[in-house]
GROMACS .gro file of C-alpha atoms in nm:
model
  303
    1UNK     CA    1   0.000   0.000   0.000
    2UNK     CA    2   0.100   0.364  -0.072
    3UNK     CA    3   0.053   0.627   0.129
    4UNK     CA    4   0.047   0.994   0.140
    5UNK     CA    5   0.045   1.144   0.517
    6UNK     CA    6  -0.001   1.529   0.578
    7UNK     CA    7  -0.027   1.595   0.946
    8UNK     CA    8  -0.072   1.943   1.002
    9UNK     CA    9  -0.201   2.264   1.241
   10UNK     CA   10  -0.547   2.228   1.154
   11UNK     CA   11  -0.652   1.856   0.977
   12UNK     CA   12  -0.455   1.531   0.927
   13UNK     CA   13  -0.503   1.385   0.562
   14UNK     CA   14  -0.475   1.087   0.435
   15UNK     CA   15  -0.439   0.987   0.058
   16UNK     CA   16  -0.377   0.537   0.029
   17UNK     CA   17  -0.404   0.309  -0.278
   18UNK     CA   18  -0.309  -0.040  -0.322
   19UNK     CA   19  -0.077  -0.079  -0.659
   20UNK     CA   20  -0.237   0.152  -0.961
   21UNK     CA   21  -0.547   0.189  -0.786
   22UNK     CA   22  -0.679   0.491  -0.936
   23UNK     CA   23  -0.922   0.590  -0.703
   24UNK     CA   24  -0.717   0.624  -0.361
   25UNK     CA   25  -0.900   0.618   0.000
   26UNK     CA   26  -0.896   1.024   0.118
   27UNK     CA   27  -0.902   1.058   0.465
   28UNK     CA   28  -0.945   1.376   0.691
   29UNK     CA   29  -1.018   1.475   1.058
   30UNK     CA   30  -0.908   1.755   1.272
   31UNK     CA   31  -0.591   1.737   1.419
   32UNK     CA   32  -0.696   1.718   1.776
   33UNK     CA   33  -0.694   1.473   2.092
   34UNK     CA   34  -0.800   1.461   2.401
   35UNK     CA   35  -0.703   1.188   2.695
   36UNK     CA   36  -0.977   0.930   2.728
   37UNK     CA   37  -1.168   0.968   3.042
   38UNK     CA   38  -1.401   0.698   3.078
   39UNK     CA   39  -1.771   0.830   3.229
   40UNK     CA   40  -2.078   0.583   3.267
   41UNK     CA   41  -2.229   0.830   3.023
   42UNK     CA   42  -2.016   0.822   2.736
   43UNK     CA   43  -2.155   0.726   2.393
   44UNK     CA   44  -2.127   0.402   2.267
   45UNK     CA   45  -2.043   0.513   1.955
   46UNK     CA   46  -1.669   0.684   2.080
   47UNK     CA   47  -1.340   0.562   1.900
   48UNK     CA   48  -1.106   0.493   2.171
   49UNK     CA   49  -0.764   0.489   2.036
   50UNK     CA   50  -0.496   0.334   2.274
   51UNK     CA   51  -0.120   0.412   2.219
   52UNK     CA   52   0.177   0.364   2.449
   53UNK     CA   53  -0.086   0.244   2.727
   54UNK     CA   54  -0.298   0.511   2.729
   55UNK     CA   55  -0.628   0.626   2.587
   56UNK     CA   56  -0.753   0.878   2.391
   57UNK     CA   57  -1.014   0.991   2.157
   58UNK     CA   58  -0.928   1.174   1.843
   59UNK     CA   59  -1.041   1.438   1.567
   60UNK     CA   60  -1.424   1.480   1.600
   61UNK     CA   61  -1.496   1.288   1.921
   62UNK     CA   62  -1.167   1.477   2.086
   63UNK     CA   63  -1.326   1.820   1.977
   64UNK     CA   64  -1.640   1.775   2.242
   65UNK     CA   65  -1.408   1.708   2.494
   66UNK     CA   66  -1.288   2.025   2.712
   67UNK     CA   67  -0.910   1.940   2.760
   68UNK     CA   68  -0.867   1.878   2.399
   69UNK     CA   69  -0.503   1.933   2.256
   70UNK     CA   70  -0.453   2.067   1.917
   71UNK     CA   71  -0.057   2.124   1.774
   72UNK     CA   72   0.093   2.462   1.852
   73UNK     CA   73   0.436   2.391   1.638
   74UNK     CA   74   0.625   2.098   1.521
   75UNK     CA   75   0.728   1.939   1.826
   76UNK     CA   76   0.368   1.889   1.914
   77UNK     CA   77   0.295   1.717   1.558
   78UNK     CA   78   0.556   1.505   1.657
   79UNK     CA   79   0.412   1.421   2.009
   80UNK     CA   80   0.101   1.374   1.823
   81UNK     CA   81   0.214   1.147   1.546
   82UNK     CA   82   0.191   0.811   1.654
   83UNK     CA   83  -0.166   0.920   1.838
   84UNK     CA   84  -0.256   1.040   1.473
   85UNK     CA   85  -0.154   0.697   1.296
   86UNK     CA   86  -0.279   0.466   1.574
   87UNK     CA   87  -0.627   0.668   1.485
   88UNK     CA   88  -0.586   0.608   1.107
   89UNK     CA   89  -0.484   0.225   1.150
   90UNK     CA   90  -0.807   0.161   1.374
   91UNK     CA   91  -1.055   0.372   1.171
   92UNK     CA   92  -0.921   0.270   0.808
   93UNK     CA   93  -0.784  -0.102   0.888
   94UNK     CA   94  -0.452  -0.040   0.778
   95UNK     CA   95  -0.133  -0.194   0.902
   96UNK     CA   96   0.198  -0.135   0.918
   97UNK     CA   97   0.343  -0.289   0.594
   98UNK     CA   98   0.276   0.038   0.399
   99UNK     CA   99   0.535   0.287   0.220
  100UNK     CA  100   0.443   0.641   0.360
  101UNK     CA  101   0.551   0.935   0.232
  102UNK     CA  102   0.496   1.221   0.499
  103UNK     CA  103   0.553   1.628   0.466
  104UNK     CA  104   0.801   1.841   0.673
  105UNK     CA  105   0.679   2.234   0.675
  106UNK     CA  106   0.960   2.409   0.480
  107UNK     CA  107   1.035   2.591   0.807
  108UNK     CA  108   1.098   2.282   0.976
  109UNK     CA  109   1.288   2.085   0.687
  110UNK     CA  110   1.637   2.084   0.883
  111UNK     CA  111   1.441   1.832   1.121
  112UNK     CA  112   1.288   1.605   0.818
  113UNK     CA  113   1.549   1.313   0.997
  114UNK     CA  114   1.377   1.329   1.301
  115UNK     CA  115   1.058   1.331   1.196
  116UNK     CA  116   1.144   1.043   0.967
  117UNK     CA  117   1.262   0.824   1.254
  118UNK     CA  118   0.945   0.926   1.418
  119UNK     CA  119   0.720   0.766   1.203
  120UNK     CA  120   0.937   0.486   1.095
  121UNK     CA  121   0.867   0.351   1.433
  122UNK     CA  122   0.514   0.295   1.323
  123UNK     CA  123   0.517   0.209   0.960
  124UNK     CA  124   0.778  -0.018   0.745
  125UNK     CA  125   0.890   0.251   0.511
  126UNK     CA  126   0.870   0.620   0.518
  127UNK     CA  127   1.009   0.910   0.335
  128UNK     CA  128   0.967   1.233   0.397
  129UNK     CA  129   0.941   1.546   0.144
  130UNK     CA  130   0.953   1.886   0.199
  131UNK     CA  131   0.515   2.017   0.220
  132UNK     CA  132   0.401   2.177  -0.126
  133UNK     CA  133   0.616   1.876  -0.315
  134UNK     CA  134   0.314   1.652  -0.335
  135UNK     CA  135   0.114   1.945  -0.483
  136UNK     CA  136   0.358   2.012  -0.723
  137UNK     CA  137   0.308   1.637  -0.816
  138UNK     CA  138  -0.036   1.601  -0.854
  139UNK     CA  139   0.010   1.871  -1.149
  140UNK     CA  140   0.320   1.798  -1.286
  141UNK     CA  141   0.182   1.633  -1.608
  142UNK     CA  142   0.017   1.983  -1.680
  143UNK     CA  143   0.374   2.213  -1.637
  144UNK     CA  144   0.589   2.235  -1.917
  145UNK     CA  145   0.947   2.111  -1.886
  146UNK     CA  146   1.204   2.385  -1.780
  147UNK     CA  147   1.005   2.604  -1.599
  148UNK     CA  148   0.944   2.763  -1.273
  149UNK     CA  149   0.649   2.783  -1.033
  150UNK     CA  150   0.581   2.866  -0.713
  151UNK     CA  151   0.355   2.600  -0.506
  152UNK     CA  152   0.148   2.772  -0.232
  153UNK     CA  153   0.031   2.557   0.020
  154UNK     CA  154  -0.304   2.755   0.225
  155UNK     CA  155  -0.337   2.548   0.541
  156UNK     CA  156  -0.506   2.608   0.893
  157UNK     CA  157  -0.244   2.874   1.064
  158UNK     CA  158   0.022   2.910   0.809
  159UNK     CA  159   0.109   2.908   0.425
  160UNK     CA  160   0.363   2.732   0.299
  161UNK     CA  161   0.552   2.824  -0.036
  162UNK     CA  162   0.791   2.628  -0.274
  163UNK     CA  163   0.965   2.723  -0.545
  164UNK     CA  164   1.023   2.403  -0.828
  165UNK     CA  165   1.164   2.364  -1.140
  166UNK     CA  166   1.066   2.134  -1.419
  167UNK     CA  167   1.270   1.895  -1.633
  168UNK     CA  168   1.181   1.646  -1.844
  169UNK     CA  169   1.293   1.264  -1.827
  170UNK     CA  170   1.424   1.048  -2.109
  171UNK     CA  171   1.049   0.870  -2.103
  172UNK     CA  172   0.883   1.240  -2.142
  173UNK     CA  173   0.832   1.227  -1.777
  174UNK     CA  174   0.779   1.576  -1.590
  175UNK     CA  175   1.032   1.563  -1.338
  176UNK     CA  176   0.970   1.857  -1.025
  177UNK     CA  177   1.267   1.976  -0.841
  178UNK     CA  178   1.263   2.180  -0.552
  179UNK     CA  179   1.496   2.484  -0.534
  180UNK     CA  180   1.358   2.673  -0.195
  181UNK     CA  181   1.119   2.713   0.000
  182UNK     CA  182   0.953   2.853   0.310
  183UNK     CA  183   0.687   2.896   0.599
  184UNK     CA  184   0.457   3.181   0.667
  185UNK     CA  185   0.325   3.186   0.983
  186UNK     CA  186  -0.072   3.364   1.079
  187UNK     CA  187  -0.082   3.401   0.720
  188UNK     CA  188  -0.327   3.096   0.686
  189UNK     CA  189  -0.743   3.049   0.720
  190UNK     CA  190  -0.713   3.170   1.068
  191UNK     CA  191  -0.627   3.507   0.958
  192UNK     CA  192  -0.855   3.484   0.682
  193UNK     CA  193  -1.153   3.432   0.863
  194UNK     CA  194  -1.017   3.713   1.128
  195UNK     CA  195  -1.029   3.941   0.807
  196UNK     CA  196  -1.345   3.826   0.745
  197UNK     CA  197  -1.459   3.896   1.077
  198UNK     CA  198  -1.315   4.271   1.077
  199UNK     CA  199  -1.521   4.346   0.777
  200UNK     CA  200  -1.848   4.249   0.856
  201UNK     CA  201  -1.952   4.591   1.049
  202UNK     CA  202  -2.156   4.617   1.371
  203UNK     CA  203  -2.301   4.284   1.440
  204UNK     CA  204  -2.328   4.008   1.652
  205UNK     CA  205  -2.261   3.748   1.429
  206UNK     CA  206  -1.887   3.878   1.456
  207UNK     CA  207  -1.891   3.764   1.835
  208UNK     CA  208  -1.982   3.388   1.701
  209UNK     CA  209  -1.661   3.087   1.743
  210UNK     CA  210  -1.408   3.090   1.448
  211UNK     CA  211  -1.551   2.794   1.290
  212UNK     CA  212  -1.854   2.901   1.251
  213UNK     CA  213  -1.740   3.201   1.087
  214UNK     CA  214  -1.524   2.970   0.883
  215UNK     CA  215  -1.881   2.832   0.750
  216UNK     CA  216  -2.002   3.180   0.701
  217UNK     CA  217  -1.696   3.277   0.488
  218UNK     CA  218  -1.714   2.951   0.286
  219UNK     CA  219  -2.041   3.025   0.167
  220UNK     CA  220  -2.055   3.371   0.172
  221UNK     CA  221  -2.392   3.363   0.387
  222UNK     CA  222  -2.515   3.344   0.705
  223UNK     CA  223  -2.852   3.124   0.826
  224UNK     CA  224  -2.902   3.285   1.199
  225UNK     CA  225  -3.205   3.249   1.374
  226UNK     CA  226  -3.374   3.130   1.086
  227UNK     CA  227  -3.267   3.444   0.873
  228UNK     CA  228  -3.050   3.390   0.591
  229UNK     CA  229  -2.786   3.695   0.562
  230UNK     CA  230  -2.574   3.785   0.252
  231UNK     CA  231  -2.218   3.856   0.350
  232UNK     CA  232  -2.060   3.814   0.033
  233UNK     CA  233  -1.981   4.190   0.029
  234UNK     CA  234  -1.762   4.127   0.386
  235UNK     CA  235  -1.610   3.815   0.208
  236UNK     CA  236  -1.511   3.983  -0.109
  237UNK     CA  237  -1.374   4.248   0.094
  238UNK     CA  238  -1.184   4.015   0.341
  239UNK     CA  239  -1.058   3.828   0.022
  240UNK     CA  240  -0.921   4.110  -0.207
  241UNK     CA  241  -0.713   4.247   0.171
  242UNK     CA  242  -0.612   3.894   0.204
  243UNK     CA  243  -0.486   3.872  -0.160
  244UNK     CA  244  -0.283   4.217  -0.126
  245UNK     CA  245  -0.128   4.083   0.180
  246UNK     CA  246  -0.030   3.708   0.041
  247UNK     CA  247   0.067   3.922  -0.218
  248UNK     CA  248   0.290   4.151  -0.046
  249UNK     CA  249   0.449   3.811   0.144
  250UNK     CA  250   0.568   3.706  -0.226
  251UNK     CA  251   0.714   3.995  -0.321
  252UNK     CA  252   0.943   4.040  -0.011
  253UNK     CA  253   1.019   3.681   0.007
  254UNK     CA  254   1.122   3.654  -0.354
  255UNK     CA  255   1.176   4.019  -0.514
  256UNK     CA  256   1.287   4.016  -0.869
  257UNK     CA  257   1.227   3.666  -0.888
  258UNK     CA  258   0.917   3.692  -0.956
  259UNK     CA  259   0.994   3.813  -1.327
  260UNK     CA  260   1.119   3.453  -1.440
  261UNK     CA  261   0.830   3.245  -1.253
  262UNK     CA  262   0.603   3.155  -1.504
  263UNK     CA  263   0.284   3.038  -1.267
  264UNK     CA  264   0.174   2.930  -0.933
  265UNK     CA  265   0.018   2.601  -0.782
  266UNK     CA  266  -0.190   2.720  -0.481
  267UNK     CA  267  -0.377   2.442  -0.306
  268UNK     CA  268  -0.495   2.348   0.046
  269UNK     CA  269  -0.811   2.431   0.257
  270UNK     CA  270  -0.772   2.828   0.189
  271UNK     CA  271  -0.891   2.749  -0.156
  272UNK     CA  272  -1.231   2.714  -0.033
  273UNK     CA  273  -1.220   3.054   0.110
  274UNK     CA  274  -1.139   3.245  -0.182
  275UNK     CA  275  -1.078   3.281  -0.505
  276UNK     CA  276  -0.656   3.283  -0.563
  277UNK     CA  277  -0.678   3.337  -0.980
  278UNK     CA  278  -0.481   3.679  -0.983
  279UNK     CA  279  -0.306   3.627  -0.686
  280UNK     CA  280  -0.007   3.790  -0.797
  281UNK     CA  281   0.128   3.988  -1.053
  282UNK     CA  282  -0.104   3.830  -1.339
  283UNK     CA  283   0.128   3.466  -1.266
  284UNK     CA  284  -0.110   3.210  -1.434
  285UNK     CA  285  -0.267   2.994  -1.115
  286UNK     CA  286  -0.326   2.638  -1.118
  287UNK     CA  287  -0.534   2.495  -0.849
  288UNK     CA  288  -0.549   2.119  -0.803
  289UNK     CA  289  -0.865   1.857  -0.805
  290UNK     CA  290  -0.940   1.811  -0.447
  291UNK     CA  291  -0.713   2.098  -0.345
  292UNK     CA  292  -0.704   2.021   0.040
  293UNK     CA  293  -0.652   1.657  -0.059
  294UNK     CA  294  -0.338   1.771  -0.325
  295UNK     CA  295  -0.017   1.741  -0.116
  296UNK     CA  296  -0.167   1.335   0.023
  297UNK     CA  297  -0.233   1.243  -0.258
  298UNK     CA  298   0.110   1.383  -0.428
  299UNK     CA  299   0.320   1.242  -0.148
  300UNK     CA  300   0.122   0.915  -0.239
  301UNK     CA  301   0.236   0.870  -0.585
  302UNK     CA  302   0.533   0.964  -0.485
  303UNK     CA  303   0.540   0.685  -0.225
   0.00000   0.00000   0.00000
């Protein structure tokens, strides 16, 4: 089995396929846990996940529970890890005889060993790749060889950016190369929907719990109380300063650069959120099938 792992701030995804299967499983849950405490009146219907001798519940079940623990940085995605996989194995029935490819933020890439020997204590063989590669992937049949693109990767707290190169093999194969990359931190959905939230005036639905703004933003609507409420002008508005200031993050990072890119990739859960055609500079933007699936199911093939 192949397998494509993305653990990250906000969801862990899953992309697996036995051989050529061409339609993998895709897997997602939130990327929280919580220390089992059993209670006469529990649900029947909990997931208890047991690692290292101790319980816990995970992702949906985990968010109900009050001392829930979601990852601050990367050593907590590390603590996390094997809580994460022993969640996946239960749920999904899969074992350890798998090859895994896994993601290291570009910020964190200096500790890709670590992280490597972290999960290799729970699957057979793992590789790791720096995050935005298995994006790059997914499209790489649609990028014309010898040329540059910069992969943005939209995820829960942070963005992620890559900059590849393409060559081409002696098969005709579109080979991706990596030159740089890099981590933007508060620049993800959470700042998005704080945007959001800043431009939708004097009203109480700005006082309502970040993901249910998230909802509002996605749709561009609110149903409250049985009133439906157009906030498409707040999302527009929230989008177009979020643009400028992505933007403005790609200009400083990569300056006259810019002039010999010749598109971006931008995938990941932001892409629900907004619309990132003319993200920059008139760059032509490809976005993915399944865009907060891409970077699984890259890392998968690449598995």
């Amino acid at each position: 089995m192949q397998i494509g792992l993305d653990i990250g701030f906000g969801e862990v995804k899953l992309a697996a396929r036995n051989g050529k299967e061409t339609n993998p499983l895709l897997f997602s849950f939130p990327s929280v846990y919580a220390k089992y405490v059993p209670s006469p009146m529990d649900a029947t219907n909990k997931i208890i996940v047991e690692y290292r001798d101790k319980r816990y519940l995970v992702g949906e079940d985990a968010k109900r529970e009050r001392a829930q623990i979601a990852p601050a940085d990367f050593d907590d995605i590390m603590d996390a890890a094997g809580i994460y996989v022993s969640y996946i194995r239960q749920t999904q029935h899969i074992g350890d005889l798998a090859s895994v490819v896994a993601s290291v933020p570009p910020i964190y890439w200096t500790r890709k060993d670590e992280y490597r020997e972290r999960l290799a204590k729970l699957w057979e063989n793992v590789g790791v790749v720096p995050q935005g590669l298995g994006i790059a992937q997914v499209v790489a049949n649609r990028l014309e060889p010898e040329t540059r693109h910069l992969v943005i990767d939209i995820g829960y707290n942070t963005v992620d950016h890559l900059l590849i190169e393409t060559t081409s093999s002696e098969t005709g194969e579109t080979i991706v190369r990596t030159r740089r990359g890099g981590t933007w931190r508060n620049c993800g959905v959470t700042f998005l929907v704080d945007l959001f939230r800043a431009e939708m005036g004097e009203t109480d639905l700005r006082t309502l719990r970040f993901h249910t703004l998230k909802e509002f933003l996605r749709t561009g609507q609110a149903n409250f109380h049985g009133e439906t409420i157009d906030l498409s002008g707040a999302k527009r508005r929230a989008a177009d300063h979020y643009k400028a200031a992505l933007g403005s993050r790609i200009k400083e990072e990569f300056g006259g650069e810019t002039d010999h890119i010749d598109g971006m990739i931008v995938a990941g859960g932001g892409v629900y959120y907004f619309d990132p055609q003319d993200l920059f500079a008139g760059l032509p933007v490809i976005v993915p099938e399944n865009p907060e699936f891409a970077n699984a199911i890259g890392q998968m093939l690449l598995a």
